[in-house]
DNA sequence: CATTAGCATGTTATAAGATAACATAACAGG
DNA sequence: CCTGTTATGTTATCTTATAACATGCTAATG
């Protein structure tokens, strides 16, 4: 069993929420994928073994997993990727490789504060930030 | 005529691209709106005066305007907003107010470098970054 | 004045992404 | 057993975006 699944089970136990079959199935598929997946890839693949999931089921599972920080949604292309750390709620930047599509998660401890201050300087009270990027991951950059 | 339209005309002249009727119309609508608009709002409003624009026309215009930096796409909710500066290609963070939906643009001159370095520390070669946020704009934060 | 190349729009159809609304089930607490 | 809560199943639909191909518009070439 993938480590992330155990993470999820433990996390759900701790927080008193339930790790149901669709939630598990969706997380399994994402954990098995090395790259972000589209919602409808999940919908079709989840049903490959005979139990088809319909869109609402998968979207609900995705929302649940994103809230727990086990999955991240990449806004730029509406894809979803399993978190490569233990589930975190702290913000991270997601950098997607233009060549292999793999995601590199980058924490930005101080930067977030600086951004918030820059916004604050214009009177804007920040509640949430999304940082995404594109480029070349380490292996692909070296290969080039 | 809105200042942004004059900006656009001048910019297009300088760069040798053409500021066509659909492009103008879409920019006019965005410039007139105080808040971001959805593509299909533009599609229906653009045709309110008798000349209906179909989706491809509007999406093409949006792509054009975004490339010129006259319009920004907000990835989180697939909306489009006229740039409040003179058209810039430099990256800015877009902060959307949760109350009034207005956008505050925040330049992050140094932060971008720090982010790139943080990614570089993991071997990731950054090519582009998107920063978006949510919160309360200055007037709404004061009112609260 | 054709001819043609480039660019932009028009048009039709459809793909891709997401949710509303309501029915059903599973289960714990009283 | 009844009831409230949570989650899923189901149907239909809405929203966002693009593919593919036809047409028109302008400007350079000869
Ligand atoms: Zn993560
Ligand atoms: Zn790569
Ligand atoms: Zn701008
Ligand atoms: Zn506001």
Tab-separated table of C-alpha atoms (C1' of nucleotides) and ligand atoms in Angstrom:
chain	number	residue	atom	x	y	z
A	1	UNK	CA	0.000	0.000	0.000
A	2	UNK	CA	1.238	3.462	-0.837
A	3	UNK	CA	2.559	5.458	2.070
A	4	UNK	CA	0.231	8.298	1.220
A	5	UNK	CA	-2.766	6.056	1.775
A	6	UNK	CA	-1.568	5.217	5.260
A	7	UNK	CA	-1.006	8.925	5.840
A	8	UNK	CA	-4.570	9.557	4.797
A	9	UNK	CA	-6.006	6.871	7.021
A	10	UNK	CA	-4.114	8.174	10.020
A	11	UNK	CA	-5.008	11.757	9.289
A	12	UNK	CA	-8.690	10.937	8.913
A	13	UNK	CA	-8.706	8.978	12.142
A	14	UNK	CA	-7.082	11.857	13.994
A	15	UNK	CA	-9.439	14.458	12.642
A	16	UNK	CA	-12.588	12.381	12.879
A	17	UNK	CA	-13.459	12.346	9.202
A	18	UNK	CA	-14.041	9.218	7.194
A	19	UNK	CA	-11.808	7.807	4.526
A	20	UNK	CA	-14.428	6.336	2.269
A	21	UNK	CA	-13.989	4.085	-0.775
A	22	UNK	CA	-14.255	6.811	-3.431
A	23	UNK	CA	-11.859	9.003	-1.504
A	24	UNK	CA	-9.429	6.137	-1.184
A	25	UNK	CA	-9.766	5.169	-4.816
A	26	UNK	CA	-9.136	8.694	-6.063
A	27	UNK	CA	-6.147	9.118	-3.810
A	28	UNK	CA	-4.772	5.757	-4.918
A	29	UNK	CA	-4.974	6.757	-8.552
A	30	UNK	CA	-3.299	10.089	-7.890
A	31	UNK	CA	-0.619	8.511	-5.736
A	32	UNK	CA	0.125	5.988	-8.460
A	33	UNK	CA	0.464	8.682	-11.086
A	34	UNK	CA	3.808	10.388	-11.379
A	35	UNK	CA	2.171	13.429	-12.930
A	36	UNK	CA	-0.958	15.516	-12.346
A	37	UNK	CA	-4.227	14.057	-13.567
A	38	UNK	CA	-7.353	15.612	-14.979
A	39	UNK	CA	-10.623	15.020	-13.211
A	40	UNK	CA	-12.027	13.099	-16.137
A	41	UNK	CA	-8.966	10.876	-16.332
A	42	UNK	CA	-9.741	9.939	-12.763
A	43	UNK	CA	-13.378	9.410	-13.589
A	44	UNK	CA	-12.641	7.006	-16.403
A	45	UNK	CA	-9.748	5.233	-14.706
A	46	UNK	CA	-11.575	4.805	-11.445
A	47	UNK	CA	-14.171	2.837	-13.329
A	48	UNK	CA	-11.670	0.684	-15.213
A	49	UNK	CA	-12.161	-2.169	-12.787
A	50	UNK	CA	-15.898	-2.314	-13.040
A	51	UNK	CA	-17.111	0.250	-10.549
A	52	UNK	CA	-17.588	3.445	-12.536
A	53	UNK	CA	-17.523	6.688	-10.598
A	54	UNK	CA	-19.568	9.574	-11.910
A	55	UNK	CA	-18.255	13.143	-12.023
A	56	UNK	CA	-19.850	14.402	-8.795
A	57	UNK	CA	-18.364	11.522	-6.827
A	58	UNK	CA	-14.872	12.228	-8.057
A	59	UNK	CA	-15.148	15.980	-7.658
A	60	UNK	CA	-16.370	15.500	-4.095
A	61	UNK	CA	-13.455	13.228	-3.332
A	62	UNK	CA	-11.043	15.719	-4.855
A	63	UNK	CA	-12.442	18.558	-2.813
A	64	UNK	CA	-12.133	16.475	0.324
A	65	UNK	CA	-8.552	15.463	-0.410
A	66	UNK	CA	-7.538	19.006	-1.331
A	67	UNK	CA	-8.932	20.328	1.932
A	68	UNK	CA	-6.889	17.783	3.833
A	69	UNK	CA	-3.807	18.859	1.919
A	70	UNK	CA	-3.270	15.380	0.517
A	71	UNK	CA	-3.913	16.565	-3.008
A	72	UNK	CA	-3.176	19.834	-4.743
A	73	UNK	CA	-5.130	21.376	-7.528
A	74	UNK	CA	-3.088	23.082	-10.204
A	75	UNK	CA	-5.150	26.061	-11.260
A	76	UNK	CA	-3.416	26.795	-14.502
A	77	UNK	CA	-4.589	23.622	-16.166
A	78	UNK	CA	-7.230	22.239	-13.828
A	79	UNK	CA	-5.271	19.162	-12.855
A	80	UNK	CA	-4.774	17.396	-9.556
A	81	UNK	CA	-1.651	15.945	-8.039
A	82	UNK	CA	-0.968	13.940	-4.903
A	83	UNK	CA	1.038	15.862	-2.351
A	84	UNK	CA	4.556	14.511	-2.156
A	85	UNK	CA	5.006	15.458	1.470
A	86	UNK	CA	2.971	14.342	4.373
A	87	UNK	CA	-0.298	16.185	4.095
A	88	UNK	CA	0.327	19.827	4.818
A	89	UNK	CA	-1.963	22.791	5.000
A	90	UNK	CA	0.901	25.256	4.718
A	91	UNK	CA	1.126	26.893	1.337
A	92	UNK	CA	3.651	25.606	-1.136
A	93	UNK	CA	4.443	26.655	-4.649
A	94	UNK	CA	3.843	24.039	-7.315
A	95	UNK	CA	6.270	24.027	-10.197
A	96	UNK	CA	5.280	21.910	-13.170
A	97	UNK	CA	7.917	20.672	-15.573
A	98	UNK	CA	7.159	21.597	-19.170
A	99	UNK	CA	8.887	18.460	-20.377
A	100	UNK	CA	7.878	15.586	-18.114
A	101	UNK	CA	4.964	17.278	-16.303
A	102	UNK	CA	6.194	16.191	-12.907
A	103	UNK	CA	5.602	18.582	-10.037
A	104	UNK	CA	8.219	20.029	-7.743
A	105	UNK	CA	6.845	21.391	-4.507
A	106	UNK	CA	8.656	24.406	-3.146
A	107	UNK	CA	7.980	25.827	0.261
A	108	UNK	CA	8.349	29.575	0.556
A	109	UNK	CA	8.405	30.364	4.256
A	110	UNK	CA	9.562	33.967	4.134
A	111	UNK	CA	8.346	34.873	0.696
A	112	UNK	CA	4.722	34.522	1.662
A	113	UNK	CA	5.210	37.134	4.336
A	114	UNK	CA	6.899	39.506	1.905
A	115	UNK	CA	4.072	39.099	-0.567
A	116	UNK	CA	1.529	39.726	2.142
A	117	UNK	CA	3.363	42.862	3.167
A	118	UNK	CA	3.556	44.084	-0.416
A	119	UNK	CA	-0.192	43.633	-0.693
A	120	UNK	CA	-0.719	45.177	2.713
A	121	UNK	CA	1.224	48.213	1.532
A	122	UNK	CA	-1.702	48.804	-0.821
A	123	UNK	CA	-4.172	48.145	1.953
A	124	UNK	CA	-5.015	44.640	0.807
A	125	UNK	CA	-5.564	42.118	3.579
A	126	UNK	CA	-4.358	38.746	2.285
A	127	UNK	CA	-6.238	35.605	3.217
A	128	UNK	CA	-4.789	33.104	0.776
A	129	UNK	CA	-2.116	32.891	-1.878
A	130	UNK	CA	-1.567	30.556	-4.799
A	131	UNK	CA	1.848	30.258	-6.383
A	132	UNK	CA	2.375	28.136	-9.454
A	133	UNK	CA	5.171	27.961	-11.932
A	134	UNK	CA	6.447	26.304	-15.062
A	135	UNK	CA	9.892	25.393	-16.226
A	136	UNK	CA	12.239	22.438	-16.270
A	137	UNK	CA	12.607	20.002	-13.421
A	138	UNK	CA	16.041	18.897	-12.260
A	139	UNK	CA	16.408	15.790	-14.430
A	140	UNK	CA	14.950	17.435	-17.515
A	141	UNK	CA	17.075	20.552	-17.082
A	142	UNK	CA	20.177	18.409	-16.912
A	143	UNK	CA	19.199	16.398	-19.954
A	144	UNK	CA	18.809	19.580	-21.975
B	1	UNK	CA	-12.585	56.880	-24.805
B	2	UNK	CA	-10.983	54.900	-22.033
B	3	UNK	CA	-7.292	55.494	-21.482
B	4	UNK	CA	-6.603	51.794	-21.786
B	5	UNK	CA	-7.964	51.791	-25.328
B	6	UNK	CA	-5.542	54.534	-26.301
B	7	UNK	CA	-2.783	52.539	-24.631
B	8	UNK	CA	-3.748	49.558	-26.702
B	9	UNK	CA	-3.817	51.486	-29.956
B	10	UNK	CA	-0.403	52.971	-29.310
B	11	UNK	CA	1.039	49.642	-28.232
B	12	UNK	CA	-0.290	47.862	-31.289
B	13	UNK	CA	1.062	50.553	-33.578
B	14	UNK	CA	4.486	50.306	-31.968
B	15	UNK	CA	4.644	46.538	-32.160
B	16	UNK	CA	3.126	46.210	-35.606
B	17	UNK	CA	0.089	44.186	-34.620
B	18	UNK	CA	-3.445	45.159	-35.441
B	19	UNK	CA	-6.078	46.360	-33.022
B	20	UNK	CA	-9.117	44.847	-34.663
B	21	UNK	CA	-12.787	45.405	-33.852
B	22	UNK	CA	-13.289	42.282	-31.744
B	23	UNK	CA	-10.104	42.978	-29.822
B	24	UNK	CA	-11.218	46.531	-29.211
B	25	UNK	CA	-14.698	45.510	-28.202
B	26	UNK	CA	-13.482	42.934	-25.711
B	27	UNK	CA	-11.011	45.350	-24.199
B	28	UNK	CA	-13.686	48.025	-23.971
B	29	UNK	CA	-15.967	45.711	-22.063
B	30	UNK	CA	-13.212	44.678	-19.703
B	31	UNK	CA	-12.063	48.243	-19.201
B	32	UNK	CA	-15.618	49.298	-18.410
B	33	UNK	CA	-16.002	46.570	-15.828
B	34	UNK	CA	-14.701	47.245	-12.351
B	35	UNK	CA	-14.343	43.535	-11.702
B	36	UNK	CA	-13.120	40.482	-13.603
B	37	UNK	CA	-15.428	39.048	-16.224
B	38	UNK	CA	-16.063	35.535	-17.432
B	39	UNK	CA	-15.522	34.748	-21.067
B	40	UNK	CA	-19.179	34.006	-21.619
B	41	UNK	CA	-20.218	37.265	-20.002
B	42	UNK	CA	-18.095	38.947	-22.625
B	43	UNK	CA	-19.591	36.802	-25.339
B	44	UNK	CA	-23.129	37.740	-24.431
B	45	UNK	CA	-22.432	41.387	-23.636
B	46	UNK	CA	-20.400	41.948	-26.761
B	47	UNK	CA	-23.454	40.998	-28.748
B	48	UNK	CA	-25.845	43.170	-26.775
B	49	UNK	CA	-25.678	45.861	-29.439
B	50	UNK	CA	-26.525	43.648	-32.344
B	51	UNK	CA	-23.217	42.185	-33.394
B	52	UNK	CA	-22.939	38.855	-31.600
B	53	UNK	CA	-19.465	37.455	-31.107
B	54	UNK	CA	-19.077	33.717	-30.961
B	55	UNK	CA	-16.819	31.975	-28.408
B	56	UNK	CA	-13.764	31.496	-30.634
B	57	UNK	CA	-13.722	35.178	-31.523
B	58	UNK	CA	-13.756	36.248	-27.910
B	59	UNK	CA	-11.244	33.653	-26.775
B	60	UNK	CA	-8.897	34.737	-29.559
B	61	UNK	CA	-9.229	38.352	-28.539
B	62	UNK	CA	-8.587	37.446	-24.921
B	63	UNK	CA	-5.481	35.501	-25.805
B	64	UNK	CA	-4.221	38.433	-27.843
B	65	UNK	CA	-4.879	40.938	-25.075
B	66	UNK	CA	-3.319	38.729	-22.426
B	67	UNK	CA	-0.168	38.345	-24.487
B	68	UNK	CA	0.091	42.094	-24.757
B	69	UNK	CA	-0.298	42.390	-21.021
B	70	UNK	CA	-3.415	44.519	-21.358
B	71	UNK	CA	-5.575	41.864	-19.777
B	72	UNK	CA	-4.867	39.332	-17.072
B	73	UNK	CA	-6.422	35.939	-16.720
B	74	UNK	CA	-7.198	34.891	-13.191
B	75	UNK	CA	-6.542	31.172	-13.124
B	76	UNK	CA	-8.406	30.375	-9.955
B	77	UNK	CA	-11.784	31.163	-11.428
B	78	UNK	CA	-11.160	31.510	-15.150
B	79	UNK	CA	-11.950	35.191	-15.307
B	80	UNK	CA	-10.361	38.078	-17.131
B	81	UNK	CA	-9.570	41.556	-15.932
B	82	UNK	CA	-8.208	44.637	-17.651
B	83	UNK	CA	-4.750	45.575	-16.462
B	84	UNK	CA	-4.895	48.664	-14.313
B	85	UNK	CA	-1.399	49.792	-15.242
B	86	UNK	CA	-0.101	50.558	-18.635
B	87	UNK	CA	0.301	47.232	-20.332
B	88	UNK	CA	3.149	45.413	-18.688
B	89	UNK	CA	4.753	42.089	-19.383
B	90	UNK	CA	6.428	41.965	-15.980
B	91	UNK	CA	4.778	39.568	-13.620
B	92	UNK	CA	2.436	40.927	-10.999
B	93	UNK	CA	0.430	39.207	-8.335
B	94	UNK	CA	-3.323	39.564	-8.660
B	95	UNK	CA	-5.244	39.813	-5.420
B	96	UNK	CA	-8.992	39.462	-5.686
B	97	UNK	CA	-11.230	40.893	-2.997
B	98	UNK	CA	-13.607	38.313	-1.566
B	99	UNK	CA	-16.183	41.011	-0.925
B	100	UNK	CA	-16.278	43.310	-3.931
B	101	UNK	CA	-14.285	41.158	-6.373
B	102	UNK	CA	-12.077	44.050	-7.416
B	103	UNK	CA	-8.479	43.232	-8.240
B	104	UNK	CA	-5.419	44.744	-6.616
B	105	UNK	CA	-2.250	44.319	-8.651
B	106	UNK	CA	0.896	43.897	-6.614
B	107	UNK	CA	4.343	43.921	-8.166
B	108	UNK	CA	6.862	41.658	-6.502
B	109	UNK	CA	10.227	42.676	-7.896
B	110	UNK	CA	12.497	40.850	-5.448
B	111	UNK	CA	10.158	38.108	-4.404
B	112	UNK	CA	10.163	36.557	-7.831
B	113	UNK	CA	13.911	36.132	-7.619
B	114	UNK	CA	13.662	34.535	-4.194
B	115	UNK	CA	11.059	32.105	-5.436
B	116	UNK	CA	13.190	31.230	-8.431
B	117	UNK	CA	16.138	30.607	-6.163
B	118	UNK	CA	14.074	28.433	-3.853
B	119	UNK	CA	13.034	26.359	-6.851
B	120	UNK	CA	16.568	26.368	-8.202
B	121	UNK	CA	17.730	24.968	-4.867
B	122	UNK	CA	15.791	21.847	-5.835
B	123	UNK	CA	17.212	21.929	-9.335
B	124	UNK	CA	14.080	23.376	-10.913
B	125	UNK	CA	14.686	25.917	-13.659
B	126	UNK	CA	11.830	28.425	-13.500
B	127	UNK	CA	10.399	29.848	-16.714
B	128	UNK	CA	7.201	31.441	-15.477
B	129	UNK	CA	5.395	32.100	-12.234
B	130	UNK	CA	1.785	32.861	-11.419
B	131	UNK	CA	0.846	34.453	-8.127
B	132	UNK	CA	-2.760	34.983	-7.168
B	133	UNK	CA	-4.400	35.738	-3.901
B	134	UNK	CA	-7.670	36.363	-2.121
B	135	UNK	CA	-8.603	38.566	0.771
B	136	UNK	CA	-10.067	41.986	1.445
B	137	UNK	CA	-9.237	45.042	-0.590
B	138	UNK	CA	-8.443	48.323	1.132
B	139	UNK	CA	-11.970	49.806	1.163
B	140	UNK	CA	-13.627	46.518	2.122
B	141	UNK	CA	-11.075	45.809	4.854
B	142	UNK	CA	-11.773	49.251	6.345
B	143	UNK	CA	-15.506	48.791	6.162
B	144	UNK	CA	-15.218	45.542	8.088
C	1	DC	C1'	-4.253	44.662	-62.293
C	2	DA	C1'	-4.228	39.808	-61.018
C	3	DT	C1'	-1.788	36.751	-57.841
C	4	DT	C1'	-0.680	35.276	-53.680
C	5	DA	C1'	0.816	35.019	-48.804
C	6	DG	C1'	-0.364	36.203	-44.168
C	7	DC	C1'	-3.369	37.149	-40.787
C	8	DA	C1'	-7.771	37.605	-38.736
C	9	DT	C1'	-12.520	36.600	-38.353
C	10	DG	C1'	-16.861	33.774	-39.123
C	11	DT	C1'	-19.179	29.414	-38.409
C	12	DT	C1'	-20.342	24.893	-36.896
C	13	DA	C1'	-19.774	21.538	-33.955
C	14	DT	C1'	-17.977	19.411	-30.026
C	15	DA	C1'	-14.714	18.607	-26.305
C	16	DA	C1'	-13.563	19.248	-21.540
C	17	DG	C1'	-14.479	20.753	-16.869
C	18	DA	C1'	-17.766	21.291	-13.104
C	19	DT	C1'	-22.099	21.507	-10.472
C	20	DA	C1'	-27.279	21.588	-9.234
C	21	DA	C1'	-30.836	18.986	-7.492
C	22	DC	C1'	-32.777	15.275	-5.625
C	23	DA	C1'	-32.851	10.270	-4.242
C	24	DT	C1'	-30.768	6.697	-1.549
C	25	DA	C1'	-27.891	4.490	1.783
C	26	DA	C1'	-25.156	3.786	6.012
C	27	DC	C1'	-24.625	4.537	10.656
C	28	DA	C1'	-24.467	6.497	15.273
C	29	DG	C1'	-27.110	8.356	19.278
C	30	DG	C1'	-31.249	8.732	21.768
D	1	DC	C1'	-37.100	2.134	16.173
D	2	DC	C1'	-36.626	6.772	14.939
D	3	DT	C1'	-33.936	10.461	13.644
D	4	DG	C1'	-30.094	13.416	12.337
D	5	DT	C1'	-25.859	13.384	9.945
D	6	DT	C1'	-22.806	12.309	6.500
D	7	DA	C1'	-21.718	10.455	2.184
D	8	DT	C1'	-22.776	8.429	-2.127
D	9	DG	C1'	-25.695	7.480	-6.362
D	10	DT	C1'	-28.060	9.401	-10.314
D	11	DT	C1'	-29.718	12.425	-13.792
D	12	DA	C1'	-29.357	16.279	-16.078
D	13	DT	C1'	-27.336	20.399	-17.113
D	14	DC	C1'	-24.274	24.229	-16.981
D	15	DT	C1'	-19.847	26.400	-17.903
D	16	DT	C1'	-15.460	26.833	-20.145
D	17	DA	C1'	-12.733	26.170	-24.149
D	18	DT	C1'	-11.142	24.490	-28.662
D	19	DA	C1'	-10.934	21.887	-33.295
D	20	DA	C1'	-11.653	22.313	-37.959
D	21	DC	C1'	-12.585	24.555	-41.898
D	22	DA	C1'	-14.483	28.508	-44.697
D	23	DT	C1'	-14.273	33.258	-45.697
D	24	DG	C1'	-12.613	37.788	-45.950
D	25	DC	C1'	-9.134	41.584	-45.745
D	26	DT	C1'	-4.770	43.735	-46.713
D	27	DA	C1'	-0.423	44.373	-48.570
D	28	DA	C1'	3.519	42.955	-51.291
D	29	DT	C1'	4.958	40.979	-55.734
D	30	DG	C1'	5.254	40.712	-60.415
E	1	LIG	ZN1	2.130	19.196	-0.989
E	2	LIG	ZN1	10.896	17.204	-16.122
E	3	LIG	ZN1	-1.520	44.476	-14.879
E	4	LIG	ZN1	-13.296	44.850	-1.817
